[in-house]
Each structure stands twice: as C-alpha cells, then as structure tokens.
PDB file of C-alpha atoms in Angstrom:
ATOM      1  CA  VAL S   1       2.459  24.350  -3.065  1.00  0.00           C
ATOM      2  CA  ARG S   2       3.357  27.623  -1.306  1.00  0.00           C
ATOM      3  CA  PHE S   3       1.098  30.678  -1.821  1.00  0.00           C
ATOM      4  CA  ASP S   4       2.619  34.162  -1.563  1.00  0.00           C
ATOM      5  CA  ALA S   5      -0.198  36.509  -0.514  1.00  0.00           C
ATOM      6  CA  ALA S   6       1.820  39.644  -1.335  1.00  0.00           C
ATOM      7  CA  SER S   7       2.506  38.736  -4.950  1.00  0.00           C
ATOM      8  CA  GLY S   8      -0.459  36.414  -5.476  1.00  0.00           C
ATOM      9  CA  SER S   9       1.820  33.750  -6.927  1.00  0.00           C
ATOM     10  CA  CYS S  10       2.285  30.059  -6.181  1.00  0.00           C
ATOM     11  CA  SER S  11       5.457  27.990  -6.155  1.00  0.00           C
ATOM     12  CA  LEU S  12       6.043  24.260  -5.922  1.00  0.00           C
ATOM     13  CA  LEU S  13       7.840  22.989  -2.853  1.00  0.00           C
ATOM     14  CA  ALA S  14      10.372  20.175  -2.959  1.00  0.00           C
ATOM     15  CA  CYS S  15       8.878  16.729  -2.496  1.00  0.00           C
ATOM     16  CA  ASP S  16      10.373  14.674   0.338  1.00  0.00           C
ATOM     17  CA  ARG S  17       9.028  11.331  -0.899  1.00  0.00           C
ATOM     18  CA  GLY S  18      10.635  10.881  -4.289  1.00  0.00           C
ATOM     19  CA  ALA S  19       9.394  12.176  -7.641  1.00  0.00           C
ATOM     20  CA  MET S  20       7.182  15.266  -7.625  1.00  0.00           C
ATOM     21  CA  ASP S  21       4.112  13.387  -8.894  1.00  0.00           C
ATOM     22  CA  ALA S  22       4.325  11.157  -5.813  1.00  0.00           C
ATOM     23  CA  CYS S  23       3.152  14.134  -3.733  1.00  0.00           C
ATOM     24  CA  ARG S  24      -0.084  14.755  -5.584  1.00  0.00           C
ATOM     25  CA  LYS S  25      -2.421  13.361  -2.953  1.00  0.00           C
ATOM     26  CA  CYS S  26      -4.869  15.817  -1.391  1.00  0.00           C
ATOM     27  CA  ARG S  27      -6.537  14.778   1.860  1.00  0.00           C
ATOM     28  CA  HIS S  28      -8.005  18.138   2.911  1.00  0.00           C
ATOM     29  CA  SER S  29     -10.273  19.154   0.015  1.00  0.00           C
ATOM     30  CA  SER S  30     -13.331  19.296   2.311  1.00  0.00           C
ATOM     31  CA  ASP S  31     -11.688  21.693   4.793  1.00  0.00           C
ATOM     32  CA  SER S  32     -13.238  25.097   4.017  1.00  0.00           C
ATOM     33  CA  SER S  33     -10.708  26.887   6.250  1.00  0.00           C
ATOM     34  CA  LEU S  34      -7.858  26.116   3.863  1.00  0.00           C
ATOM     35  CA  PRO S  35      -7.124  28.247   0.767  1.00  0.00           C
ATOM     36  CA  GLN S  36      -8.298  26.718  -2.506  1.00  0.00           C
ATOM     37  CA  LEU S  37      -6.004  26.281  -5.509  1.00  0.00           C
ATOM     38  CA  TRP S  38      -7.170  25.761  -9.106  1.00  0.00           C
ATOM     39  CA  LEU S  39      -4.664  24.513 -11.654  1.00  0.00           C
ATOM     40  CA  ARG S  40      -4.803  25.470 -15.333  1.00  0.00           C
ATOM     41  CA  GLU S  41      -3.905  21.992 -16.524  1.00  0.00           C
ATOM     42  CA  PRO S  42      -5.193  18.548 -15.505  1.00  0.00           C
ATOM     43  CA  VAL S  43      -3.120  16.836 -12.807  1.00  0.00           C
ATOM     44  CA  LYS S  44      -2.872  13.067 -12.555  1.00  0.00           C
ATOM     45  CA  CYS S  45      -3.448  11.824  -9.035  1.00  0.00           C
ATOM     46  CA  TRP S  46      -2.642   8.623  -7.194  1.00  0.00           C
ATOM     47  CA  THR S  47      -5.579   6.314  -6.452  1.00  0.00           C
ATOM     48  CA  THR S  48      -5.464   4.699  -3.012  1.00  0.00           C
ATOM     49  CA  PHE S  49      -6.560   1.066  -2.838  1.00  0.00           C
ATOM     50  CA  GLN S  50      -5.306   0.259   0.670  1.00  0.00           C
ATOM     51  CA  HIS S  51      -4.582   2.365   3.747  1.00  0.00           C
ATOM     52  CA  ARG S  52      -3.795   1.738   7.422  1.00  0.00           C
ATOM     53  CA  VAL S  53      -3.528   4.495  10.026  1.00  0.00           C
ATOM     54  CA  ASP S  54      -4.620   2.770  13.259  1.00  0.00           C
ATOM     55  CA  GLY S  55      -6.180  -0.414  14.601  1.00  0.00           C
ATOM     56  CA  SER S  56      -9.840   0.641  14.584  1.00  0.00           C
ATOM     57  CA  VAL S  57     -10.705  -1.549  11.559  1.00  0.00           C
ATOM     58  CA  SER S  58      -9.861  -5.257  11.392  1.00  0.00           C
ATOM     59  CA  PHE S  59      -8.334  -6.467   8.116  1.00  0.00           C
ATOM     60  CA  ASN S  60      -8.654 -10.118   9.113  1.00  0.00           C
ATOM     61  CA  ARG S  61     -11.732 -10.413   6.881  1.00  0.00           C
ATOM     62  CA  SER S  62     -13.628 -12.809   4.656  1.00  0.00           C
ATOM     63  CA  TRP S  63     -13.250 -13.302   0.906  1.00  0.00           C
ATOM     64  CA  ALA S  64     -16.540 -11.463   0.335  1.00  0.00           C
ATOM     65  CA  ASP S  65     -15.289  -8.423   2.250  1.00  0.00           C
ATOM     66  CA  TYR S  66     -12.015  -8.284   0.346  1.00  0.00           C
ATOM     67  CA  ALA S  67     -13.828  -8.697  -2.970  1.00  0.00           C
ATOM     68  CA  SER S  68     -16.317  -5.881  -2.349  1.00  0.00           C
ATOM     69  CA  GLY S  69     -14.192  -3.567  -0.194  1.00  0.00           C
ATOM     70  CA  PHE S  70     -14.488  -2.162   3.325  1.00  0.00           C
ATOM     71  CA  GLY S  71     -13.262   0.559   5.669  1.00  0.00           C
ATOM     72  CA  GLN S  72     -13.647   4.225   6.553  1.00  0.00           C
ATOM     73  CA  GLY S  73     -12.664   5.852   3.264  1.00  0.00           C
ATOM     74  CA  GLU S  74      -9.269   6.170   1.627  1.00  0.00           C
ATOM     75  CA  SER S  75      -7.906   8.806   4.040  1.00  0.00           C
ATOM     76  CA  LEU S  76      -8.294   6.395   6.979  1.00  0.00           C
ATOM     77  CA  ASN S  77      -8.375   2.579   7.199  1.00  0.00           C
ATOM     78  CA  TYR S  78      -9.490   1.338   3.799  1.00  0.00           C
ATOM     79  CA  TRP S  79      -9.556  -1.501   1.269  1.00  0.00           C
ATOM     80  CA  MET S  80     -10.930  -0.612  -2.169  1.00  0.00           C
ATOM     81  CA  GLY S  81     -12.106  -4.099  -3.104  1.00  0.00           C
ATOM     82  CA  LEU S  82     -10.621  -6.696  -5.435  1.00  0.00           C
ATOM     83  CA  GLU S  83     -13.372  -6.453  -8.023  1.00  0.00           C
ATOM     84  CA  GLN S  84     -12.922  -2.703  -8.375  1.00  0.00           C
ATOM     85  CA  LEU S  85      -9.148  -3.190  -8.458  1.00  0.00           C
ATOM     86  CA  HIS S  86      -9.553  -5.642 -11.318  1.00  0.00           C
ATOM     87  CA  GLN S  87     -11.859  -3.319 -13.270  1.00  0.00           C
ATOM     88  CA  LEU S  88      -9.515  -0.376 -12.710  1.00  0.00           C
ATOM     89  CA  THR S  89      -6.291  -2.101 -13.785  1.00  0.00           C
ATOM     90  CA  ALA S  90      -7.849  -3.977 -16.710  1.00  0.00           C
ATOM     91  CA  THR S  91      -7.338  -0.956 -18.964  1.00  0.00           C
ATOM     92  CA  GLY S  92      -4.040   0.776 -19.638  1.00  0.00           C
ATOM     93  CA  VAL S  93      -0.724   0.385 -17.842  1.00  0.00           C
ATOM     94  CA  TRP S  94      -0.641   1.064 -14.099  1.00  0.00           C
ATOM     95  CA  ARG S  95       2.137   1.399 -11.544  1.00  0.00           C
ATOM     96  CA  VAL S  96       1.833   0.624  -7.828  1.00  0.00           C
ATOM     97  CA  ARG S  97       3.376   2.614  -4.986  1.00  0.00           C
ATOM     98  CA  TRP S  98       3.961   1.281  -1.471  1.00  0.00           C
ATOM     99  CA  GLU S  99       4.312   4.164   0.995  1.00  0.00           C
ATOM    100  CA  PHE S 100       4.751   3.551   4.722  1.00  0.00           C
ATOM    101  CA  SER S 101       6.146   5.031   7.935  1.00  0.00           C
ATOM    102  CA  ASP S 102       7.684   3.599  11.085  1.00  0.00           C
ATOM    103  CA  TRP S 103       7.246   4.655  14.709  1.00  0.00           C
ATOM    104  CA  ASN S 104      10.263   6.988  14.519  1.00  0.00           C
ATOM    105  CA  GLY S 105       8.534   9.095  11.865  1.00  0.00           C
ATOM    106  CA  THR S 106      10.692   7.848   8.993  1.00  0.00           C
ATOM    107  CA  TRP S 107       8.931   7.494   5.631  1.00  0.00           C
ATOM    108  CA  TYR S 108       9.725   4.840   3.022  1.00  0.00           C
ATOM    109  CA  TRP S 109       8.417   4.271  -0.496  1.00  0.00           C
ATOM    110  CA  ALA S 110       8.808   1.872  -3.396  1.00  0.00           C
ATOM    111  CA  GLU S 111       7.219   1.622  -6.847  1.00  0.00           C
ATOM    112  CA  ASN S 112       6.676  -1.291  -9.218  1.00  0.00           C
ATOM    113  CA  SER S 113       5.463  -1.230 -12.802  1.00  0.00           C
ATOM    114  CA  PRO S 114       3.370  -2.541 -14.422  1.00  0.00           C
ATOM    115  CA  PHE S 115       0.705  -3.678 -11.944  1.00  0.00           C
ATOM    116  CA  SER S 116      -2.679  -5.319 -12.505  1.00  0.00           C
ATOM    117  CA  VAL S 117      -5.216  -7.581 -10.788  1.00  0.00           C
ATOM    118  CA  GLY S 118      -6.920 -10.424 -12.645  1.00  0.00           C
ATOM    119  CA  PRO S 119     -10.617 -11.436 -12.622  1.00  0.00           C
ATOM    120  CA  ALA S 120     -12.549 -13.288  -9.928  1.00  0.00           C
ATOM    121  CA  SER S 121     -12.396 -16.468 -12.033  1.00  0.00           C
ATOM    122  CA  ASP S 122      -8.620 -16.503 -11.420  1.00  0.00           C
ATOM    123  CA  LYS S 123      -9.030 -15.463  -7.769  1.00  0.00           C
ATOM    124  CA  TYR S 124      -7.830 -11.937  -8.526  1.00  0.00           C
ATOM    125  CA  ARG S 125      -4.281 -12.977  -9.390  1.00  0.00           C
ATOM    126  CA  CYS S 126      -1.683 -10.204  -9.056  1.00  0.00           C
ATOM    127  CA  SER S 127       0.681  -9.266 -11.878  1.00  0.00           C
ATOM    128  CA  MET S 128       3.514  -6.996 -10.748  1.00  0.00           C
ATOM    129  CA  GLY S 129       6.596  -5.824 -12.617  1.00  0.00           C
ATOM    130  CA  PRO S 130      10.067  -5.110 -11.182  1.00  0.00           C
ATOM    131  CA  LEU S 131      11.018  -2.431  -8.691  1.00  0.00           C
ATOM    132  CA  ASP S 132      11.578   1.017 -10.205  1.00  0.00           C
ATOM    133  CA  VAL S 133      14.801   1.868  -8.378  1.00  0.00           C
ATOM    134  CA  SER S 134      14.778   5.485  -9.569  1.00  0.00           C
ATOM    135  CA  ARG S 135      11.454   6.089  -7.796  1.00  0.00           C
ATOM    136  CA  SER S 136      12.065   4.110  -4.606  1.00  0.00           C
ATOM    137  CA  SER S 137      13.785   4.852  -1.301  1.00  0.00           C
ATOM    138  CA  VAL S 138      14.162   1.176  -0.361  1.00  0.00           C
ATOM    139  CA  GLY S 139      15.062  -2.051  -2.109  1.00  0.00           C
ATOM    140  CA  GLN S 140      12.908  -5.122  -2.525  1.00  0.00           C
ATOM    141  CA  ARG S 141      13.255  -8.862  -2.148  1.00  0.00           C
ATOM    142  CA  THR S 142      13.221 -10.630  -5.519  1.00  0.00           C
ATOM    143  CA  GLU S 143      12.491 -14.256  -4.558  1.00  0.00           C
ATOM    144  CA  GLN S 144       9.379 -15.399  -6.431  1.00  0.00           C
ATOM    145  CA  HIS S 145       7.780 -16.978  -3.360  1.00  0.00           C
ATOM    146  CA  TRP S 146       8.118 -13.693  -1.426  1.00  0.00           C
ATOM    147  CA  SER S 147       6.674 -11.399  -4.113  1.00  0.00           C
ATOM    148  CA  PRO S 148       2.939 -10.744  -4.733  1.00  0.00           C
ATOM    149  CA  ASN S 149       3.608 -11.274  -8.445  1.00  0.00           C
ATOM    150  CA  ASN S 150       1.688 -14.133 -10.089  1.00  0.00           C
ATOM    151  CA  TRP S 151      -0.054 -15.252  -6.894  1.00  0.00           C
ATOM    152  CA  GLN S 152      -3.791 -15.530  -6.350  1.00  0.00           C
ATOM    153  CA  PHE S 153      -5.429 -13.694  -3.468  1.00  0.00           C
ATOM    154  CA  SER S 154      -5.895 -15.519  -0.167  1.00  0.00           C
ATOM    155  CA  THR S 155      -8.112 -14.885   2.853  1.00  0.00           C
ATOM    156  CA  LEU S 156      -9.030 -16.756   6.034  1.00  0.00           C
ATOM    157  CA  GLU S 157     -11.376 -19.192   4.294  1.00  0.00           C
ATOM    158  CA  SER S 158      -9.804 -19.159   0.815  1.00  0.00           C
ATOM    159  CA  ASP S 159      -6.208 -20.439   0.966  1.00  0.00           C
ATOM    160  CA  ASN S 160      -4.532 -20.011  -2.447  1.00  0.00           C
ATOM    161  CA  ASP S 161      -0.907 -19.593  -1.389  1.00  0.00           C
ATOM    162  CA  ASN S 162       2.104 -21.844  -1.973  1.00  0.00           C
ATOM    163  CA  TRP S 163       2.684 -22.778   1.671  1.00  0.00           C
ATOM    164  CA  SER S 164       1.969 -26.489   1.998  1.00  0.00           C
ATOM    165  CA  GLY S 165       2.399 -26.397   5.771  1.00  0.00           C
ATOM    166  CA  GLY S 166      -0.291 -23.847   6.542  1.00  0.00           C
ATOM    167  CA  SER S 167      -2.179 -20.710   5.548  1.00  0.00           C
ATOM    168  CA  CYS S 168      -0.369 -17.395   5.076  1.00  0.00           C
ATOM    169  CA  ALA S 169      -3.621 -15.442   5.472  1.00  0.00           C
ATOM    170  CA  ARG S 170      -4.193 -17.036   8.874  1.00  0.00           C
ATOM    171  CA  ASP S 171      -0.561 -16.729   9.926  1.00  0.00           C
ATOM    172  CA  ARG S 172      -0.325 -13.069   8.811  1.00  0.00           C
ATOM    173  CA  SER S 173      -3.852 -12.180  10.043  1.00  0.00           C
ATOM    174  CA  GLY S 174      -5.091 -10.627   6.804  1.00  0.00           C
ATOM    175  CA  GLY S 175      -5.799 -11.190   3.121  1.00  0.00           C
ATOM    176  CA  TRP S 176      -3.114 -10.664   0.451  1.00  0.00           C
ATOM    177  CA  TRP S 177      -1.383 -12.103  -2.620  1.00  0.00           C
ATOM    178  CA  PHE S 178       0.662 -14.655  -0.729  1.00  0.00           C
ATOM    179  CA  GLY S 179       3.255 -17.017  -2.119  1.00  0.00           C
ATOM    180  CA  TRP S 180       5.239 -18.346   0.822  1.00  0.00           C
ATOM    181  CA  CYS S 181       4.329 -16.009   2.429  1.00  0.00           C
ATOM    182  CA  ASN S 182       5.430 -12.459   1.393  1.00  0.00           C
ATOM    183  CA  PHE S 183       7.917  -9.632   1.924  1.00  0.00           C
ATOM    184  CA  ILE S 184       5.068  -7.140   2.198  1.00  0.00           C
ATOM    185  CA  ASN S 185       2.099  -7.440   4.553  1.00  0.00           C
ATOM    186  CA  PRO S 186       0.032  -4.220   4.632  1.00  0.00           C
ATOM    187  CA  ASN S 187      -3.114  -5.986   5.874  1.00  0.00           C
ATOM    188  CA  GLY S 188      -1.662  -7.667   8.964  1.00  0.00           C
ATOM    189  CA  VAL S 189      -2.750  -7.033  12.538  1.00  0.00           C
ATOM    190  CA  TYR S 190      -2.183  -3.433  13.675  1.00  0.00           C
ATOM    191  CA  LEU S 191       0.178  -3.234  16.655  1.00  0.00           C
ATOM    192  CA  LEU S 192       1.161  -0.392  18.968  1.00  0.00           C
ATOM    193  CA  PRO S 193       4.533   0.111  20.658  1.00  0.00           C
ATOM    194  CA  PRO S 194       6.212  -1.553  22.422  1.00  0.00           C
ATOM    195  CA  ALA S 195       4.713  -4.681  20.795  1.00  0.00           C
ATOM    196  CA  ALA S 196       5.020  -3.144  17.308  1.00  0.00           C
ATOM    197  CA  LEU S 197       8.798  -2.841  17.621  1.00  0.00           C
ATOM    198  CA  ASN S 198       9.474  -6.563  18.017  1.00  0.00           C
ATOM    199  CA  ASN S 199       6.537  -8.443  16.496  1.00  0.00           C
ATOM    200  CA  THR S 200       5.141  -9.359  13.091  1.00  0.00           C
ATOM    201  CA  GLY S 201       2.196  -7.216  12.005  1.00  0.00           C
ATOM    202  CA  ILE S 202       2.204  -4.698   9.152  1.00  0.00           C
ATOM    203  CA  PHE S 203       5.638  -5.045   7.599  1.00  0.00           C
ATOM    204  CA  TYR S 204       7.891  -4.466   4.597  1.00  0.00           C
ATOM    205  CA  TYR S 205      10.538  -7.167   4.916  1.00  0.00           C
ATOM    206  CA  LEU S 206      13.918  -6.339   3.431  1.00  0.00           C
ATOM    207  CA  VAL S 207      16.541  -7.428   5.970  1.00  0.00           C
ATOM    208  CA  ASN S 208      16.417  -9.010   9.413  1.00  0.00           C
ATOM    209  CA  SER S 209      18.932  -6.765  11.144  1.00  0.00           C
ATOM    210  CA  VAL S 210      18.960  -5.320  14.655  1.00  0.00           C
ATOM    211  CA  GLY S 211      17.593  -1.788  14.746  1.00  0.00           C
ATOM    212  CA  SER S 212      15.990  -1.960  11.290  1.00  0.00           C
ATOM    213  CA  SER S 213      12.326  -1.136  10.652  1.00  0.00           C
ATOM    214  CA  LEU S 214      12.399  -3.173   7.434  1.00  0.00           C
ATOM    215  CA  LYS S 215      12.189  -6.612   9.014  1.00  0.00           C
ATOM    216  CA  LEU S 216       9.579  -9.261   9.818  1.00  0.00           C
ATOM    217  CA  GLU S 217       9.478  -8.433  13.520  1.00  0.00           C
ATOM    218  CA  TYR S 218       8.566  -4.757  13.130  1.00  0.00           C
ATOM    219  CA  SER S 219       5.040  -3.436  12.578  1.00  0.00           C
ATOM    220  CA  MET S 220       4.702  -0.118  10.720  1.00  0.00           C
ATOM    221  CA  LYS S 221       2.692   2.856  11.964  1.00  0.00           C
ATOM    222  CA  THR S 222       1.071   3.625   8.596  1.00  0.00           C
ATOM    223  CA  PHE S 223       0.877   1.885   5.242  1.00  0.00           C
ATOM    224  CA  GLU S 224      -0.705   2.992   1.972  1.00  0.00           C
ATOM    225  CA  CYS S 225      -0.905   1.259  -1.412  1.00  0.00           C
ATOM    226  CA  MET S 226      -1.608   3.474  -4.426  1.00  0.00           C
ATOM    227  CA  LEU S 227      -2.033   3.223  -8.194  1.00  0.00           C
ATOM    228  CA  TRP S 228      -1.142   5.678 -10.952  1.00  0.00           C
ATOM    229  CA  GLN S 229      -1.599   5.561 -14.710  1.00  0.00           C
TER     230      GLN S 229
END
C-alpha cells in the first residue's frame, strides 16, 4: 500500500509474487516508527506454519518437537507444530503456498489446494491437491512418491516413508511428509554459499539442470510454507 500524505489517500501497489492476496503478510506491525493503516473491511491473511531465514535453529528434530512446534516465531525460523496444523486444517477448505528465494534474490511460489493434515493416530498424514497453475510461478513434479500427498510424517526416530533402503528424514536432515523421498524439502539443513549452490539442503526440486536453482543440489536462502482459507 502506498500512502499519499498530500491527499491523505492510499493506493494498492502491484504484487510481485502472484495474486494480490498473496501479498497480505505483515511482518512489521510492532514497529511504532511505521505509519499505521486501518482497513474498513476484514482482510484474510496467510497463516505461516513453516519458515526458514538462516541456520540458527536446527530442524533435525524429534517427533515430539515436530508435533508440538518450535522456533523463534513465524517471522524467523519456525515450525507451527503438527497438532496445531491438524486442528487448523480440520475445518473448512485450505490452500497451501510454498514461497522461497534463492541466493540470487529470485523469488518463487507455488500453491496447491486443498490441503489438510490428519490426526496423530494416522501420524499426521498429509492430504494435498494439485498445483494451481494460475497462482504459481513454477511447476511441480507429479510423481506420487515425490509428493507430500497421502504420506505420513517422518522424523529421525519415526520413519514412515516409502523408502525401503533407508530413512528420508535422516537422509534429508529434517522431518517432513516423505514418500521416496520428496521434491520439496523446506526443513533440510541450512547451507550458506558456496556450499549451498551445489549441495542438497533446503530445496524445491523441479529439474536437474546446470545453472538452475530448482534442483536437488541447490539449497535455498529462504523458505516459507503458508495456509489460507
């Protein structure tokens, strides 16, 4: 939003990450030095359930940690918690948004709908619909064993993936809905350049091509997973 002090009016700026509602995420509400804006009508906001901005918090955690949640708050390194995710997505229809950036400053985003997380009795199984191409800047792999859809959650000590030869959570250094193993790994080990440019860490795997950031051997700078109803 741009505020014109002379006229006292506000105008919406163009959103550079897809649909306009994808931009409704305020991270500076506690900063008293910034001008405040009150809207006449309710605005739906995205709810963050995962966020990575640096390597100060390890995501190679136990089942108990992933179930209850951990981190520094949603504006920094954060995991909401599987139980809260289940309670949140148990009502209504939700969509998920994957938003991430590489070390060149390029932003990417993708959305899937519907999205929900099952109960603890089913090890918080993920249910995820197809990619919404109209609201995404990148494609998505569709192989069942690469998608989070219909897989139970796995951590270091709770291996529920479909990889008979090992543990995806151990191999990827973080908990997730792994099949064999996955095209998306937001909770992997956080790497800095130059290691991040040629090694597996936090990735969104689309193609294994030279120079691409969307490959297994490239670790993103930031990654955020959000929900919207």
